[in-house]
Amino acid sequence: MFPSPSYSSSSQYSLAPSFTGPIQPSSIVFWLSRCSAIFQSYNDLHSSQPLTPRAQIRQAGLALIHPETSRWWDAQSADLQALTSWNEFVQRFKDRFLLNNSSDMGLKAERAFYTFRQNGLPIRDYVGELEERRAVLNECNRSSMVDDVQYKRHLLFGADEKTGRDVEKALQLQGLTIDTIGVEKLAGLICEIADGSFVIPAESVASKQPYAHALSQEDTPPSPTIENLSTELHETVPTHRDPIIAAHPISRPPSLELELEAGHELEPEPEHLDTQPEQLDPPLPSITLSDLQIARVSPPPNPPTQRLTPAPLTPEERRSIAAAGGCFKCRRVPSSSDWVEHKAPTCPGDPSRGIPPGPRYNPPSSQNQSKSRHKKKSSSVTTIAVPPAPAPPLPVPPPPVEPQWFEEQAIRGRSSAASAEEVDYDNDFILKL
């Protein structure tokens, strides 16, 4: 970017603004143009005593504060004050500090103008910088001045892609073109679009589908009929049984061909009479053309139901709902017949207007079911009595011993002893024998 013009306010000795540098095309051009505007304004206000060319040149010379320009004025002040017009002084100043400052100053000014793009700059900075570069180029190189036609195109095509598209849409809406709109109006329109003060309406459905209008009733394809389907079936249904024969090489000869004709069923193939029986595949089911037509023609699916979408609330509606203490989601207020105290997360919504319920809304049926389940659980817990743990068994005392038992035991002992003596006696008798 070019450096901003460096000149201070006018001193008490000069009407012209002080030139403090730097010696750059932009600074020189804008200082000279500002001096010309000030002198012209003074002459308009003091038409009875206007500034003479000598006074204008002297005022400008006293405002040259930059060291290099100040030395030039001190050395050439006599010759400069002898000039007959202000334009002659302007040309002398340009010859010394602008045109002779560099041999290719005009080429540099052209390159600075034609290569300048927005590249993410704020739109107002882009427009102002391009205007400055155009002014410098027109002052440095009169042979390649930029006219309004070139400037408008460079202003439009040098902007960012989105800005350029928005400007083209705005021109179409206003019935203007790049050739009919003025330079200042184009610059103002670009700034208004960037600031948001000029709103471009959204594209219509027809503009998003550019070829929709070209499809007329004559170009609409005919609806399917039985005759059309029969023709298509003759073209699409294979007439040879070779693929089926390849899958069953034993029971189908490869040279057999069957033709599908309207109203004729497929005849089963004759079996081969061989001496040895062969295991044949089950015959194919008979298929007629009407069966294929019925399978091909199916009713169209039901059209999708359009979901209702409520219109957004206007500021007046929002204020009225807020004043009544209602809900912005379902748009009900406490005075409504079906009002239920809730908040936005637990809003029941309004299915009649396509408003879904809130993320934490529980329907009344589910709430009743959960409450009934909770009651059942609590009642079951309270009614079921837990049996106490069984007590350990008490030790059983031994039965008391009666005296009769002792007598029986004594009798048994005597009888066993007598039997033992008898055995011993018998043994002794045998041994003695």
Short mmCIF file of C-alpha atoms in Angstrom, two decimals, residues 163-393:
data_model
loop_
_atom_site.label_atom_id
_atom_site.label_comp_id
_atom_site.label_asym_id
_atom_site.label_seq_id
_atom_site.Cartn_x
_atom_site.Cartn_y
_atom_site.Cartn_z
CA THR A 163 -18.25 -9.64 -2.91
CA GLY A 164 -18.20 -9.75 -6.71
CA ARG A 165 -21.12 -12.21 -6.84
CA ASP A 166 -23.16 -10.11 -4.41
CA VAL A 167 -22.55 -6.96 -6.48
CA GLU A 168 -23.63 -8.74 -9.67
CA LYS A 169 -26.86 -9.91 -8.00
CA ALA A 170 -27.52 -6.39 -6.68
CA LEU A 171 -27.05 -4.93 -10.16
CA GLN A 172 -29.53 -7.44 -11.59
CA LEU A 173 -32.09 -6.61 -8.90
CA GLN A 174 -31.80 -2.89 -9.64
CA GLY A 175 -31.89 -3.38 -13.41
CA LEU A 176 -28.39 -1.93 -13.87
CA THR A 177 -25.22 -3.09 -15.60
CA ILE A 178 -21.56 -2.36 -15.14
CA ASP A 179 -21.74 0.10 -18.04
CA THR A 180 -24.81 2.05 -16.88
CA ILE A 181 -23.94 2.48 -13.20
CA GLY A 182 -21.72 5.37 -12.14
CA VAL A 183 -18.35 5.08 -10.41
CA GLU A 184 -19.46 6.62 -7.14
CA LYS A 185 -22.70 4.62 -7.07
CA LEU A 186 -20.82 1.39 -7.69
CA ALA A 187 -18.36 2.13 -4.88
CA GLY A 188 -21.24 3.01 -2.55
CA LEU A 189 -23.14 -0.15 -3.48
CA ILE A 190 -20.10 -2.30 -2.70
CA CYS A 191 -19.71 -0.64 0.71
CA GLU A 192 -23.43 -1.04 1.49
CA ILE A 193 -23.33 -4.76 0.68
CA ALA A 194 -20.27 -5.21 2.90
CA ASP A 195 -21.92 -3.30 5.78
CA GLY A 196 -25.16 -5.29 5.46
CA SER A 197 -27.34 -2.24 4.78
CA PHE A 198 -28.20 -3.62 1.33
CA VAL A 199 -29.83 -7.04 1.76
CA ILE A 200 -29.85 -9.44 -1.18
CA PRO A 201 -32.91 -11.77 -1.08
CA ALA A 202 -32.32 -15.50 -1.07
CA GLU A 203 -32.36 -17.36 -4.36
CA SER A 204 -35.69 -18.78 -5.42
CA VAL A 205 -36.28 -22.43 -6.20
CA ALA A 206 -36.50 -21.71 -9.93
CA SER A 207 -33.08 -20.06 -9.90
CA LYS A 208 -31.57 -23.04 -8.10
CA GLN A 209 -33.03 -25.30 -10.85
CA PRO A 210 -32.15 -23.46 -14.08
CA TYR A 211 -33.46 -26.20 -16.32
CA ALA A 212 -36.82 -26.69 -14.57
CA HIS A 213 -38.61 -24.16 -16.79
CA ALA A 214 -37.39 -25.91 -19.96
CA LEU A 215 -39.40 -29.07 -19.21
CA SER A 216 -42.81 -28.49 -20.77
CA GLN A 217 -45.84 -30.70 -20.91
CA GLU A 218 -44.87 -31.93 -24.37
CA ASP A 219 -41.46 -33.06 -23.11
CA THR A 220 -42.96 -34.99 -20.19
CA PRO A 221 -42.42 -38.74 -20.70
CA PRO A 222 -45.68 -40.72 -21.23
CA SER A 223 -47.13 -42.67 -18.34
CA PRO A 224 -46.50 -46.45 -18.45
CA THR A 225 -49.25 -48.57 -20.04
CA ILE A 226 -49.78 -52.27 -20.62
CA GLU A 227 -48.83 -51.93 -24.31
CA ASN A 228 -45.60 -50.11 -23.47
CA LEU A 229 -44.72 -52.64 -20.81
CA SER A 230 -45.37 -55.56 -23.17
CA THR A 231 -43.03 -53.99 -25.72
CA GLU A 232 -40.38 -53.44 -23.07
CA LEU A 233 -40.75 -56.99 -21.82
CA HIS A 234 -40.24 -58.37 -25.34
CA GLU A 235 -37.04 -56.37 -25.51
CA THR A 236 -35.74 -57.13 -22.01
CA VAL A 237 -36.89 -60.71 -21.28
CA PRO A 238 -34.32 -63.21 -22.66
CA THR A 239 -35.71 -65.57 -25.28
CA HIS A 240 -33.04 -68.27 -24.93
CA ARG A 241 -32.78 -70.87 -22.24
CA ASP A 242 -29.03 -71.19 -22.58
CA PRO A 243 -28.24 -69.74 -19.09
CA ILE A 244 -30.72 -72.15 -17.49
CA ILE A 245 -29.38 -75.04 -19.57
CA ALA A 246 -25.85 -74.18 -18.47
CA ALA A 247 -26.98 -74.47 -14.86
CA HIS A 248 -28.65 -77.83 -15.55
CA PRO A 249 -26.50 -79.63 -18.18
CA ILE A 250 -27.96 -83.08 -17.51
CA SER A 251 -31.65 -82.49 -18.09
CA ARG A 252 -31.55 -79.68 -20.74
CA PRO A 253 -29.94 -80.04 -24.18
CA PRO A 254 -27.83 -77.00 -25.19
CA SER A 255 -29.57 -76.51 -28.55
CA LEU A 256 -33.11 -76.18 -27.18
CA GLU A 257 -34.68 -72.67 -27.55
CA LEU A 258 -38.00 -71.45 -26.27
CA GLU A 259 -39.77 -68.33 -27.48
CA LEU A 260 -41.94 -66.19 -25.24
CA GLU A 261 -45.11 -65.15 -27.02
CA ALA A 262 -48.07 -63.15 -25.76
CA GLY A 263 -50.81 -65.41 -24.37
CA HIS A 264 -48.75 -68.64 -24.60
CA GLU A 265 -47.34 -70.42 -21.64
CA LEU A 266 -43.91 -71.95 -21.51
CA GLU A 267 -44.26 -75.61 -22.48
CA PRO A 268 -42.25 -78.11 -20.47
CA GLU A 269 -39.44 -79.78 -22.31
CA PRO A 270 -39.83 -83.47 -23.25
CA GLU A 271 -37.87 -85.89 -21.18
CA HIS A 272 -35.23 -88.07 -22.81
CA LEU A 273 -36.19 -91.75 -23.09
CA ASP A 274 -33.03 -93.63 -22.33
CA THR A 275 -32.53 -97.20 -21.30
CA GLN A 276 -31.08 -96.03 -18.01
CA PRO A 277 -33.24 -93.69 -15.96
CA GLU A 278 -31.75 -90.31 -15.22
CA GLN A 279 -32.45 -88.06 -12.28
CA LEU A 280 -34.24 -85.01 -13.71
CA ASP A 281 -34.61 -81.59 -12.09
CA PRO A 282 -38.13 -80.45 -11.18
CA PRO A 283 -39.90 -78.68 -14.07
CA LEU A 284 -39.89 -74.89 -14.13
CA PRO A 285 -43.17 -73.19 -13.21
CA SER A 286 -45.22 -71.86 -16.10
CA ILE A 287 -44.94 -68.07 -16.43
CA THR A 288 -47.17 -66.04 -18.73
CA LEU A 289 -46.73 -62.54 -20.04
CA SER A 290 -49.66 -61.31 -17.93
CA ASP A 291 -47.85 -62.50 -14.78
CA LEU A 292 -44.78 -60.52 -15.76
CA GLN A 293 -46.90 -57.46 -16.54
CA ILE A 294 -48.61 -57.64 -13.15
CA ALA A 295 -45.25 -57.98 -11.43
CA ARG A 296 -43.82 -55.10 -13.45
CA VAL A 297 -46.73 -52.69 -12.90
CA SER A 298 -46.85 -51.77 -9.24
CA PRO A 299 -48.71 -48.92 -7.62
CA PRO A 300 -46.58 -45.89 -6.85
CA PRO A 301 -45.49 -45.50 -3.24
CA ASN A 302 -47.43 -43.20 -1.01
CA PRO A 303 -46.15 -39.65 -1.24
CA PRO A 304 -44.20 -38.54 1.83
CA THR A 305 -46.23 -36.55 4.25
CA GLN A 306 -45.10 -33.00 4.60
CA ARG A 307 -44.03 -32.07 8.07
CA LEU A 308 -45.57 -28.91 9.42
CA THR A 309 -43.03 -26.24 10.22
CA PRO A 310 -44.25 -23.38 12.43
CA ALA A 311 -43.39 -19.87 11.39
CA PRO A 312 -40.83 -18.11 13.60
CA LEU A 313 -42.13 -15.85 16.31
CA THR A 314 -42.23 -12.15 15.60
CA PRO A 315 -40.85 -9.69 18.16
CA GLU A 316 -44.42 -8.66 19.10
CA GLU A 317 -45.45 -12.28 19.73
CA ARG A 318 -42.37 -12.94 21.84
CA ARG A 319 -43.05 -9.86 23.96
CA SER A 320 -46.70 -10.83 24.50
CA ILE A 321 -45.80 -14.43 25.46
CA ALA A 322 -43.07 -13.21 27.82
CA ALA A 323 -45.45 -10.74 29.45
CA ALA A 324 -48.05 -13.49 30.01
CA GLY A 325 -45.45 -15.92 31.42
CA GLY A 326 -45.94 -18.43 28.62
CA CYS A 327 -43.62 -20.77 26.70
CA PHE A 328 -41.78 -19.69 23.54
CA LYS A 329 -41.63 -23.30 22.28
CA CYS A 330 -45.28 -24.41 22.35
CA ARG A 331 -46.52 -20.78 22.30
CA ARG A 332 -49.08 -21.42 25.04
CA VAL A 333 -49.84 -19.02 27.89
CA PRO A 334 -51.38 -19.70 31.33
CA SER A 335 -54.74 -18.53 29.98
CA SER A 336 -54.80 -21.29 27.34
CA SER A 337 -57.24 -24.17 27.84
CA ASP A 338 -54.55 -26.86 27.56
CA TRP A 339 -51.89 -25.01 29.57
CA VAL A 340 -49.68 -27.14 31.83
CA GLU A 341 -47.02 -25.63 34.05
CA HIS A 342 -43.67 -26.48 32.46
CA LYS A 343 -40.34 -25.14 31.27
CA ALA A 344 -38.67 -25.27 27.88
CA PRO A 345 -36.87 -28.65 28.41
CA THR A 346 -40.12 -30.30 29.59
CA CYS A 347 -42.39 -28.58 27.05
CA PRO A 348 -45.14 -30.94 25.71
CA GLY A 349 -44.99 -29.27 22.27
CA ASP A 350 -47.95 -28.88 19.92
CA PRO A 351 -48.36 -31.66 17.30
CA SER A 352 -51.16 -29.75 15.56
CA ARG A 353 -48.69 -27.02 14.61
CA GLY A 354 -45.68 -29.31 14.09
CA ILE A 355 -43.91 -28.30 17.33
CA PRO A 356 -42.00 -31.27 18.82
CA PRO A 357 -41.84 -31.77 22.61
CA GLY A 358 -38.84 -30.81 24.69
CA PRO A 359 -35.85 -33.14 25.22
CA ARG A 360 -36.92 -34.06 28.79
CA TYR A 361 -40.68 -34.23 28.29
CA ASN A 362 -42.42 -37.31 29.71
CA PRO A 363 -45.96 -38.05 28.45
CA PRO A 364 -48.67 -38.40 31.14
CA SER A 365 -49.19 -42.10 30.28
CA SER A 366 -45.54 -42.92 30.93
CA GLN A 367 -45.64 -40.90 34.17
CA ASN A 368 -48.74 -42.82 35.37
CA GLN A 369 -47.15 -46.13 34.43
CA SER A 370 -43.97 -45.28 36.28
CA LYS A 371 -45.99 -44.17 39.33
CA SER A 372 -48.08 -47.37 39.27
CA ARG A 373 -44.97 -49.49 38.95
CA HIS A 374 -43.44 -47.65 41.87
CA LYS A 375 -46.59 -48.21 43.95
CA LYS A 376 -46.65 -51.91 43.08
CA LYS A 377 -43.04 -52.28 44.04
CA SER A 378 -43.55 -50.47 47.33
CA SER A 379 -46.72 -52.46 48.15
CA SER A 380 -45.05 -55.75 47.35
CA VAL A 381 -42.17 -54.89 49.59
CA THR A 382 -44.44 -54.01 52.50
CA THR A 383 -46.84 -57.00 52.21
CA ILE A 384 -44.29 -59.79 51.82
CA ALA A 385 -43.28 -60.95 55.32
CA VAL A 386 -39.84 -62.40 55.60
CA PRO A 387 -39.97 -65.60 57.75
CA PRO A 388 -37.60 -65.62 60.72
CA ALA A 389 -34.57 -67.82 60.68
CA PRO A 390 -35.25 -71.32 62.13
CA ALA A 391 -33.99 -71.87 65.66
CA PRO A 392 -31.33 -74.56 66.19
CA PRO A 393 -32.77 -77.98 67.29
#
